[in-house]
GROMACS .gro file of C-alpha atoms in nm:
model
  453
    1MET     CA    1  -1.320  -5.343  -0.911
    2SER     CA    2  -1.292  -5.160  -1.209
    3PHE     CA    3  -1.063  -4.854  -1.245
    4ALA     CA    4  -1.351  -4.613  -1.330
    5LYS     CA    5  -1.532  -4.778  -0.977
    6LEU     CA    6  -1.208  -4.717  -0.789
    7ASN     CA    7  -1.201  -4.393  -0.881
    8SER     CA    8  -1.549  -4.303  -0.825
    9ASN     CA    9  -1.480  -4.426  -0.449
   10LEU     CA   10  -1.191  -4.216  -0.404
   11VAL     CA   11  -1.383  -3.873  -0.462
   12ARG     CA   12  -1.633  -3.983  -0.252
   13LEU     CA   13  -1.385  -4.016  -0.008
   14GLY     CA   14  -1.214  -3.678  -0.041
   15ALA     CA   15  -1.527  -3.505  -0.070
   16ALA     CA   16  -1.610  -3.673   0.326
   17SER     CA   17  -1.296  -3.580   0.420
   18ALA     CA   18  -1.258  -3.261   0.292
   19ALA     CA   19  -1.655  -3.214   0.456
   20LEU     CA   20  -1.510  -3.339   0.799
   21LEU     CA   21  -1.213  -3.134   0.768
   22ALA     CA   22  -1.393  -2.820   0.683
   23PRO     CA   23  -1.450  -2.702   1.063
   24ALA     CA   24  -1.083  -2.700   1.133
   25ILE     CA   25  -0.977  -2.545   0.857
   26ALA     CA   26  -1.216  -2.262   0.886
   27PHE     CA   27  -1.127  -2.245   1.302
   28ALA     CA   28  -0.732  -2.250   1.165
   29GLN     CA   29  -0.817  -1.933   0.950
   30GLU     CA   30  -0.974  -1.751   1.160
   31ALA     CA   31  -0.745  -1.804   1.481
   32ALA     CA   32  -0.427  -1.740   1.284
   33PRO     CA   33  -0.472  -1.349   1.231
   34ALA     CA   34  -0.555  -1.370   1.655
   35ALA     CA   35  -0.250  -1.584   1.731
   36ALA     CA   36  -0.038  -1.340   1.467
   37ALA     CA   37  -0.136  -1.050   1.667
   38ALA     CA   38  -0.094  -1.170   1.972
   39ALA     CA   39   0.299  -1.288   1.879
   40ALA     CA   40   0.337  -0.954   1.733
   41ALA     CA   41   0.200  -0.783   2.018
   42ALA     CA   42   0.474  -0.987   2.287
   43PRO     CA   43   0.788  -0.784   2.293
   44VAL     CA   44   1.070  -0.994   2.158
   45PRO     CA   45   1.422  -0.908   2.314
   46ASN     CA   46   1.665  -0.746   2.115
   47LYS     CA   47   1.952  -0.948   2.038
   48GLY     CA   48   2.199  -0.650   2.044
   49ASP     CA   49   2.049  -0.615   2.396
   50THR     CA   50   2.115  -0.951   2.521
   51ALA     CA   51   2.453  -0.963   2.379
   52PHE     CA   52   2.568  -0.610   2.546
   53MET     CA   53   2.398  -0.743   2.907
   54PHE     CA   54   2.570  -1.069   2.821
   55LEU     CA   55   2.931  -0.882   2.789
   56CYS     CA   56   2.848  -0.682   3.101
   57THR     CA   57   2.736  -0.959   3.303
   58ILE     CA   58   3.093  -1.101   3.252
   59LEU     CA   59   3.276  -0.805   3.305
   60VAL     CA   60   3.133  -0.769   3.666
   61LEU     CA   61   3.244  -1.170   3.707
   62PHE     CA   62   3.552  -1.038   3.615
   63MET     CA   63   3.548  -0.766   3.905
   64LEU     CA   64   3.522  -1.013   4.149
   65VAL     CA   65   3.782  -1.277   4.044
   66PRO     CA   66   4.074  -1.168   3.945
   67GLY     CA   67   4.009  -0.818   3.988
   68LEU     CA   68   3.886  -0.747   4.342
   69ALA     CA   69   4.095  -1.063   4.459
   70LEU     CA   70   4.451  -0.953   4.362
   71PHE     CA   71   4.358  -0.567   4.441
   72TYR     CA   72   4.274  -0.704   4.773
   73GLY     CA   73   4.575  -0.928   4.767
   74GLY     CA   74   4.840  -0.676   4.695
   75LEU     CA   75   4.708  -0.500   5.007
   76VAL     CA   76   4.791  -0.761   5.255
   77ARG     CA   77   5.115  -0.908   5.372
   78ALA     CA   78   5.257  -1.205   5.156
   79LYS     CA   79   5.163  -1.468   5.383
   80ASN     CA   80   4.775  -1.367   5.389
   81MET     CA   81   4.736  -1.354   5.045
   82LEU     CA   82   4.601  -1.699   4.935
   83SER     CA   83   4.342  -1.604   5.243
   84VAL     CA   84   4.212  -1.309   5.056
   85LEU     CA   85   4.222  -1.468   4.748
   86MET     CA   86   4.014  -1.746   4.860
   87GLN     CA   87   3.760  -1.551   5.068
   88CYS     CA   88   3.668  -1.389   4.720
   89THR     CA   89   3.645  -1.685   4.558
   90VAL     CA   90   3.469  -1.904   4.745
   91ILE     CA   91   3.248  -1.624   4.893
   92GLY     CA   92   3.108  -1.513   4.527
   93SER     CA   93   3.074  -1.900   4.441
   94ALA     CA   94   2.847  -1.972   4.720
   95ILE     CA   95   2.634  -1.644   4.680
   96MET     CA   96   2.595  -1.747   4.314
   97LEU     CA   97   2.432  -2.073   4.437
   98VAL     CA   98   2.233  -1.886   4.722
   99TRP     CA   99   2.092  -1.642   4.419
  100VAL     CA  100   1.935  -1.880   4.240
  101VAL     CA  101   1.774  -2.074   4.516
  102TYR     CA  102   1.657  -1.766   4.697
  103GLY     CA  103   1.818  -1.460   4.661
  104TYR     CA  104   1.653  -1.371   4.302
  105SER     CA  105   1.314  -1.397   4.441
  106PHE     CA  106   1.415  -1.177   4.766
  107ALA     CA  107   1.518  -0.912   4.553
  108PHE     CA  108   1.303  -0.961   4.237
  109GLY     CA  109   1.025  -1.198   4.280
  110GLY     CA  110   0.728  -1.005   4.271
  111SER     CA  111   0.595  -0.968   4.565
  112THR     CA  112   0.399  -0.622   4.648
  113ASN     CA  113   0.638  -0.556   4.941
  114ALA     CA  114   0.792  -0.271   4.990
  115PHE     CA  115   1.091  -0.476   5.174
  116PHE     CA  116   1.070  -0.833   5.073
  117GLY     CA  117   1.039  -0.974   4.709
  118GLY     CA  118   0.875  -1.280   4.791
  119PHE     CA  119   0.897  -1.643   4.753
  120GLY     CA  120   0.744  -1.652   4.404
  121LYS     CA  121   1.090  -1.724   4.199
  122MET     CA  122   1.262  -1.983   4.407
  123PHE     CA  123   1.489  -2.223   4.264
  124LEU     CA  124   1.389  -2.004   3.930
  125ALA     CA  125   1.026  -2.088   3.921
  126GLY     CA  126   0.898  -1.978   3.609
  127VAL     CA  127   1.215  -1.813   3.485
  128THR     CA  128   1.260  -1.969   3.154
  129PRO     CA  129   1.442  -1.897   2.817
  130ASP     CA  130   1.138  -1.764   2.711
  131SER     CA  131   1.095  -1.547   3.009
  132THR     CA  132   1.167  -1.157   2.981
  133ALA     CA  133   1.243  -0.856   3.206
  134ALA     CA  134   1.170  -0.476   3.136
  135THR     CA  135   1.424  -0.231   3.085
  136PHE     CA  136   1.395   0.141   3.125
  137SER     CA  137   1.204   0.184   2.753
  138ASP     CA  138   0.932  -0.045   2.589
  139ALA     CA  139   1.218  -0.309   2.497
  140VAL     CA  140   1.271  -0.617   2.727
  141ILE     CA  141   1.543  -0.881   2.795
  142PRO     CA  142   1.634  -1.227   2.842
  143GLU     CA  143   1.517  -1.265   3.233
  144TYR     CA  144   1.800  -1.563   3.226
  145ILE     CA  145   2.046  -1.235   3.172
  146PHE     CA  146   1.900  -0.992   3.405
  147MET     CA  147   1.903  -1.285   3.665
  148LEU     CA  148   2.273  -1.310   3.569
  149PHE     CA  149   2.301  -0.956   3.571
  150GLN     CA  150   2.206  -0.923   3.930
  151MET     CA  151   2.370  -1.253   4.047
  152THR     CA  152   2.715  -1.081   3.962
  153PHE     CA  153   2.640  -0.774   4.194
  154ALA     CA  154   2.529  -0.992   4.475
  155ALA     CA  155   2.825  -1.181   4.468
  156ILE     CA  156   3.048  -0.928   4.465
  157THR     CA  157   2.915  -0.692   4.740
  158PRO     CA  158   2.947  -0.902   5.046
  159ALA     CA  159   3.316  -1.015   4.926
  160LEU     CA  160   3.419  -0.600   4.964
  161ILE     CA  161   3.369  -0.658   5.272
  162VAL     CA  162   3.645  -0.913   5.291
  163GLY     CA  163   3.915  -0.629   5.299
  164ALA     CA  164   3.790  -0.469   5.621
  165PHE     CA  165   3.870  -0.759   5.814
  166ALA     CA  166   4.151  -0.943   5.620
  167GLU     CA  167   4.414  -1.089   5.796
  168ARG     CA  168   4.266  -1.204   6.107
  169ILE     CA  169   3.913  -1.368   6.062
  170LYS     CA  170   3.830  -1.720   6.013
  171PHE     CA  171   3.742  -1.874   5.671
  172SER     CA  172   3.464  -2.037   5.818
  173ALA     CA  173   3.317  -1.696   5.970
  174ALA     CA  174   3.360  -1.495   5.649
  175VAL     CA  175   3.173  -1.711   5.446
  176LEU     CA  176   2.892  -1.782   5.703
  177PHE     CA  177   2.860  -1.414   5.754
  178CYS     CA  178   2.847  -1.287   5.394
  179LEU     CA  179   2.578  -1.549   5.371
  180LEU     CA  180   2.379  -1.451   5.609
  181TRP     CA  181   2.481  -1.040   5.502
  182VAL     CA  182   2.331  -1.136   5.188
  183THR     CA  183   2.020  -1.280   5.299
  184PHE     CA  184   1.927  -1.005   5.555
  185VAL     CA  185   2.051  -0.740   5.426
  186TYR     CA  186   2.164  -0.704   5.076
  187PHE     CA  187   1.846  -0.841   4.919
  188PRO     CA  188   1.637  -0.676   5.113
  189ILE     CA  189   1.813  -0.328   4.994
  190ALA     CA  190   1.839  -0.456   4.615
  191HIS     CA  191   1.443  -0.487   4.661
  192MET     CA  192   1.392  -0.165   4.807
  193VAL     CA  193   1.616   0.027   4.606
  194TRP     CA  194   1.580  -0.163   4.206
  195ASP     CA  195   1.245  -0.284   4.263
  196ALA     CA  196   0.941  -0.144   4.156
  197ASN     CA  197   0.733  -0.222   4.475
  198GLY     CA  198   1.030  -0.128   4.690
  199LEU     CA  199   1.036   0.143   4.913
  200ILE     CA  200   1.340   0.320   4.834
  201PHE     CA  201   1.207   0.302   4.481
  202GLY     CA  202   0.894   0.410   4.518
  203TRP     CA  203   1.027   0.753   4.719
  204GLY     CA  204   1.205   0.809   4.348
  205ALA     CA  205   1.573   0.791   4.510
  206LEU     CA  206   1.830   0.771   4.228
  207ASP     CA  207   2.063   0.497   4.245
  208PHE     CA  208   2.169   0.382   3.868
  209ALA     CA  209   2.404   0.101   3.949
  210GLY     CA  210   2.470   0.069   4.349
  211GLY     CA  211   2.569   0.352   4.557
  212THR     CA  212   2.320   0.241   4.834
  213VAL     CA  213   2.289  -0.130   4.769
  214VAL     CA  214   2.662  -0.223   4.679
  215HIS     CA  215   2.899   0.066   4.825
  216ILE     CA  216   2.717   0.254   5.140
  217ASN     CA  217   2.653  -0.133   5.238
  218ALA     CA  218   2.993  -0.294   5.235
  219GLY     CA  219   3.141   0.021   5.379
  220VAL     CA  220   2.912  -0.034   5.649
  221ALA     CA  221   2.922  -0.341   5.723
  222GLY     CA  222   3.304  -0.361   5.681
  223LEU     CA  223   3.386  -0.086   5.927
  224ILE     CA  224   3.136  -0.279   6.209
  225GLY     CA  225   3.333  -0.579   6.125
  226ALA     CA  226   3.688  -0.445   6.153
  227ILE     CA  227   3.550  -0.311   6.498
  228MET     CA  228   3.387  -0.663   6.628
  229VAL     CA  229   3.658  -0.850   6.477
  230GLY     CA  230   3.947  -0.636   6.642
  231LYS     CA  231   4.255  -0.487   6.535
  232ARG     CA  232   4.548  -0.700   6.375
  233THR     CA  233   4.809  -0.843   6.629
  234GLY     CA  234   5.079  -0.577   6.639
  235TYR     CA  235   4.886  -0.318   6.468
  236GLY     CA  236   5.062  -0.009   6.505
  237LYS     CA  237   5.346  -0.157   6.604
  238ASP     CA  238   5.470  -0.429   6.306
  239MET     CA  239   5.502  -0.355   5.990
  240MET     CA  240   5.204  -0.427   5.768
  241ALA     CA  241   5.269  -0.262   5.440
  242PRO     CA  242   5.097  -0.375   5.093
  243HIS     CA  243   5.323  -0.716   5.014
  244SER     CA  244   5.270  -0.614   4.587
  245MET     CA  245   5.137  -0.282   4.487
  246THR     CA  246   5.195  -0.453   4.153
  247LEU     CA  247   4.927  -0.695   4.205
  248THR     CA  248   4.735  -0.405   4.366
  249LEU     CA  249   4.754  -0.197   4.067
  250VAL     CA  250   4.690  -0.525   3.864
  251GLY     CA  251   4.346  -0.547   4.044
  252ALA     CA  252   4.208  -0.180   4.051
  253ALA     CA  253   4.311  -0.208   3.669
  254MET     CA  254   4.073  -0.478   3.631
  255LEU     CA  255   3.808  -0.343   3.864
  256TRP     CA  256   3.812  -0.022   3.661
  257VAL     CA  257   3.764  -0.269   3.308
  258GLY     CA  258   3.493  -0.439   3.485
  259TRP     CA  259   3.348  -0.148   3.609
  260PHE     CA  260   3.232  -0.054   3.252
  261GLY     CA  261   2.958  -0.361   3.250
  262PHE     CA  262   2.878  -0.258   3.615
  263ASN     CA  263   2.794   0.083   3.511
  264ALA     CA  264   2.679   0.067   3.170
  265GLY     CA  265   2.505  -0.283   3.226
  266SER     CA  266   2.275  -0.098   3.473
  267ASN     CA  267   2.097   0.056   3.161
  268LEU     CA  268   1.978  -0.285   3.092
  269GLU     CA  269   2.012  -0.182   2.701
  270ALA     CA  270   2.255  -0.102   2.434
  271SER     CA  271   2.120   0.262   2.417
  272GLY     CA  272   2.241   0.605   2.450
  273GLY     CA  273   2.208   0.623   2.832
  274ALA     CA  274   2.429   0.319   2.842
  275MET     CA  275   2.719   0.509   2.661
  276LEU     CA  276   2.669   0.787   2.907
  277ALA     CA  277   2.756   0.586   3.181
  278THR     CA  278   3.028   0.449   2.991
  279VAL     CA  279   3.208   0.807   2.984
  280ASN     CA  280   3.091   0.895   3.293
  281THR     CA  281   3.273   0.571   3.398
  282PHE     CA  282   3.614   0.687   3.234
  283ILE     CA  283   3.630   1.036   3.343
  284ALA     CA  284   3.519   1.051   3.674
  285THR     CA  285   3.762   0.779   3.776
  286ALA     CA  286   4.030   0.974   3.589
  287ALA     CA  287   3.943   1.261   3.777
  288ALA     CA  288   3.975   1.095   4.096
  289VAL     CA  289   4.302   0.973   4.027
  290VAL     CA  290   4.456   1.275   3.986
  291SER     CA  291   4.291   1.459   4.227
  292TRP     CA  292   4.414   1.185   4.485
  293VAL     CA  293   4.767   1.227   4.375
  294LEU     CA  294   4.723   1.622   4.411
  295VAL     CA  295   4.591   1.562   4.767
  296GLU     CA  296   4.913   1.347   4.862
  297ALA     CA  297   5.172   1.559   4.685
  298PHE     CA  298   5.027   1.880   4.889
  299THR     CA  299   5.020   1.665   5.210
  300ARG     CA  300   5.283   1.445   5.206
  301GLY     CA  301   5.530   1.575   4.938
  302LYS     CA  302   5.521   1.264   4.740
  303ALA     CA  303   5.216   1.107   4.555
  304SER     CA  304   5.176   0.709   4.572
  305MET     CA  305   5.084   0.427   4.397
  306LEU     CA  306   4.871   0.318   4.647
  307GLY     CA  307   4.709   0.683   4.637
  308ALA     CA  308   4.655   0.655   4.269
  309ALA     CA  309   4.479   0.316   4.323
  310SER     CA  310   4.264   0.443   4.590
  311GLY     CA  311   4.183   0.684   4.372
  312MET     CA  312   4.098   0.491   4.103
  313ILE     CA  313   3.859   0.292   4.322
  314ALA     CA  314   3.726   0.580   4.476
  315GLY     CA  315   3.605   0.729   4.120
  316LEU     CA  316   3.453   0.426   4.027
  317VAL     CA  317   3.215   0.431   4.387
  318ALA     CA  318   3.132   0.773   4.342
  319ILE     CA  319   3.032   0.772   4.013
  320THR     CA  320   2.809   0.443   4.044
  321PRO     CA  321   2.514   0.604   4.167
  322ALA     CA  322   2.524   0.875   3.920
  323ALA     CA  323   2.678   0.669   3.612
  324GLY     CA  324   2.361   0.750   3.371
  325ILE     CA  325   2.211   1.025   3.547
  326ALA     CA  326   2.462   1.311   3.529
  327GLY     CA  327   2.680   1.462   3.280
  328PRO     CA  328   3.022   1.401   3.210
  329MET     CA  329   3.130   1.778   3.344
  330GLY     CA  330   2.932   1.673   3.635
  331ALA     CA  331   3.088   1.327   3.668
  332ILE     CA  332   3.447   1.491   3.682
  333VAL     CA  333   3.353   1.720   3.954
  334MET     CA  334   3.251   1.421   4.142
  335GLY     CA  335   3.610   1.238   4.067
  336LEU     CA  336   3.764   1.578   4.180
  337ILE     CA  337   3.575   1.617   4.505
  338VAL     CA  338   3.544   1.228   4.596
  339SER     CA  339   3.907   1.150   4.661
  340PRO     CA  340   3.999   1.443   4.907
  341LEU     CA  341   3.712   1.304   5.140
  342CYS     CA  342   3.798   0.910   5.108
  343TYR     CA  343   4.163   1.079   5.181
  344PHE     CA  344   4.071   1.243   5.504
  345PHE     CA  345   3.898   0.930   5.614
  346VAL     CA  346   4.182   0.724   5.535
  347ALA     CA  347   4.471   0.924   5.614
  348VAL     CA  348   4.323   1.106   5.960
  349VAL     CA  349   3.981   0.990   6.069
  350LYS     CA  350   4.074   0.599   6.082
  351ASN     CA  351   4.416   0.692   6.256
  352LYS     CA  352   4.186   0.911   6.481
  353PHE     CA  353   3.979   0.657   6.602
  354GLY     CA  354   4.164   0.365   6.593
  355TYR     CA  355   3.996   0.095   6.367
  356ASP     CA  356   4.145  -0.098   6.189
  357ASP     CA  357   3.996  -0.121   5.834
  358SER     CA  358   4.288  -0.318   5.683
  359ALA     CA  359   4.181  -0.225   5.284
  360ASP     CA  360   4.025   0.078   5.368
  361VAL     CA  361   3.683  -0.049   5.291
  362PHE     CA  362   3.487   0.219   5.474
  363GLY     CA  363   3.722   0.501   5.418
  364VAL     CA  364   3.673   0.450   5.012
  365HIS     CA  365   3.343   0.262   4.903
  366GLY     CA  366   3.154   0.371   5.262
  367ILE     CA  367   3.247   0.760   5.167
  368GLY     CA  368   3.261   0.730   4.842
  369GLY     CA  369   2.951   0.518   4.819
  370LEU     CA  370   2.788   0.797   5.036
  371PHE     CA  371   2.923   1.106   4.856
  372GLY     CA  372   2.768   0.982   4.551
  373ALA     CA  373   2.437   0.905   4.619
  374LEU     CA  374   2.399   1.242   4.744
  375ALA     CA  375   2.581   1.404   4.518
  376THR     CA  376   2.384   1.229   4.258
  377GLY     CA  377   2.095   1.404   4.375
  378ILE     CA  378   2.217   1.721   4.258
  379PHE     CA  379   2.434   1.658   3.946
  380ALA     CA  380   2.112   1.505   3.807
  381SER     CA  381   2.006   1.833   3.732
  382ALA     CA  382   1.970   1.957   3.374
  383SER     CA  383   2.114   2.284   3.449
  384LEU     CA  384   2.406   2.111   3.550
  385GLY     CA  385   2.439   1.873   3.250
  386GLY     CA  386   2.257   1.574   3.386
  387ILE     CA  387   1.950   1.418   3.251
  388GLY     CA  388   1.701   1.620   3.515
  389TYR     CA  389   1.443   1.524   3.737
  390ALA     CA  390   1.107   1.340   3.718
  391GLU     CA  391   0.827   1.627   3.664
  392GLY     CA  392   0.757   1.837   3.970
  393VAL     CA  393   1.078   1.756   4.158
  394THR     CA  394   1.334   2.014   4.266
  395MET     CA  395   1.725   1.979   4.328
  396ALA     CA  396   1.627   2.048   4.695
  397GLY     CA  397   1.385   1.768   4.698
  398GLN     CA  398   1.552   1.531   4.519
  399PHE     CA  399   1.871   1.553   4.767
  400ILE     CA  400   1.601   1.495   5.045
  401THR     CA  401   1.493   1.179   4.887
  402GLN     CA  402   1.841   1.093   4.829
  403LEU     CA  403   1.942   1.137   5.225
  404LYS     CA  404   1.648   0.945   5.318
  405ALA     CA  405   1.764   0.663   5.123
  406VAL     CA  406   2.097   0.669   5.266
  407ILE     CA  407   1.980   0.656   5.633
  408VAL     CA  408   1.768   0.422   5.533
  409THR     CA  409   2.062   0.204   5.437
  410LEU     CA  410   2.305   0.278   5.728
  411LEU     CA  411   2.063   0.181   5.964
  412TRP     CA  412   1.943  -0.163   5.802
  413CYS     CA  413   2.320  -0.225   5.724
  414GLY     CA  414   2.463  -0.124   6.059
  415ILE     CA  415   2.178  -0.302   6.293
  416GLY     CA  416   2.159  -0.612   6.088
  417SER     CA  417   2.545  -0.668   6.056
  418ILE     CA  418   2.595  -0.598   6.388
  419ILE     CA  419   2.352  -0.881   6.510
  420LEU     CA  420   2.450  -1.139   6.207
  421TYR     CA  421   2.861  -1.077   6.352
  422LYS     CA  422   2.726  -1.130   6.677
  423ILE     CA  423   2.535  -1.505   6.570
  424VAL     CA  424   2.845  -1.573   6.356
  425ASP     CA  425   3.100  -1.517   6.661
  426VAL     CA  426   2.844  -1.693   6.899
  427VAL     CA  427   2.837  -1.987   6.617
  428VAL     CA  428   3.211  -2.051   6.497
  429GLY     CA  429   3.374  -1.752   6.627
  430LEU     CA  430   3.490  -1.461   6.452
  431ARG     CA  431   3.895  -1.471   6.498
  432VAL     CA  432   4.143  -1.695   6.449
  433PRO     CA  433   4.410  -1.736   6.719
  434VAL     CA  434   4.699  -1.540   6.795
  435GLU     CA  435   4.924  -1.813   6.684
  436ALA     CA  436   4.779  -1.854   6.315
  437GLU     CA  437   4.746  -1.499   6.274
  438ARG     CA  438   5.147  -1.485   6.321
  439GLU     CA  439   5.202  -1.771   6.140
  440GLY     CA  440   4.996  -1.624   5.819
  441LEU     CA  441   4.655  -1.731   5.718
  442ASP     CA  442   4.765  -1.920   5.385
  443LEU     CA  443   4.929  -2.189   5.592
  444ALA     CA  444   4.707  -2.172   5.902
  445SER     CA  445   4.374  -2.177   5.746
  446HIS     CA  446   4.438  -2.324   5.397
  447GLY     CA  447   4.776  -2.532   5.416
  448GLU     CA  448   4.967  -2.374   5.147
  449ALA     CA  449   5.124  -2.074   5.057
  450ALA     CA  450   5.111  -1.809   4.768
  451TYR     CA  451   5.489  -1.757   4.760
  452HIS     CA  452   5.808  -2.011   4.758
  453SER     CA  453   6.160  -1.868   4.837
   0.00000   0.00000   0.00000
């Protein structure tokens, strides 16, 4: 074949190929603008917001271990130190697994039911590196980080309950109760308060970071647990002072640091709202520390380290529902008020009624959360420096809505917790034998000791 003939054949082949490809090229040219428009329309997560939420999520984990574990561990006797560390660690870990299996779906599964998120996201179905979650603006964040952030809330909340019945509950009972409790109490309340289809969300109740979902919930469950498990052997007779106020302060300080993730992260993006939550988390807590110390100085004549640590937690609890809602001056007022309220329940009411709440979970988290939830309805007012109410809503109307949210939480958690404690008592028994309690749960339940002399 001559070169001229070969060249002629190649030209004809090229023309035929171009004719065959012409429709595909034309389609691609027509489809390209549509694809580009679709890509432009799909919101893309901001890398700064994503990094911010990652940091906040890790900070909330830091609140649980080691923060809460050390805080509670220091408050119990030396022979029960490891038991509290174990309960916080294992309960948190077990609930992380439950959360990805069905908890995320039950809370945020997309159901239009007012009480239940549905089964749509069980086993994280549909949650991928490309799926996104909405924030409070037009921005989005990766759904994975939203799921993880909410997971840390679910993990720490039942661990808060542990402090109420510390030093006498069976390890298996503590873990089983918390697994049942998150399933039937926490997940529904989280859906009701934070999901757009939830009952309490629909009412317009304000709970920025968990006054109802976390603190009232845990406080009520703790009070019921303290009563149903019963008093520690020798309560009111034996010395039951905290074995290490040093560790208690270390744990409380870790909680304060981690709480910035808890509160600021609830803004879901690194904006001015997150910075407002950060400011309020600083100054409401500082005000509550000073307030508790002053109350003790006037009533007891001496201010205690235990009181300062308790005030620290009380202030954090109180500002949680209002962190991104109240103004800085309102946050200070909330911090100043919450400590005397919590002190009264810890020092007076508990002794009056005789229940044994080992780490004052109800007195601090329950009462602080209740006060914070109601006060949020007041200090949200723009006239008091807050971000203001929704259009047409008055202070009185918002307060009534907050009160309704608190009542629903109290009833749901109270009734549910009683039933679940009863079930656990039947299945595994709630309380260790007296001999094990006297020996200490570290050795009796775990076969090891925190300290060796």
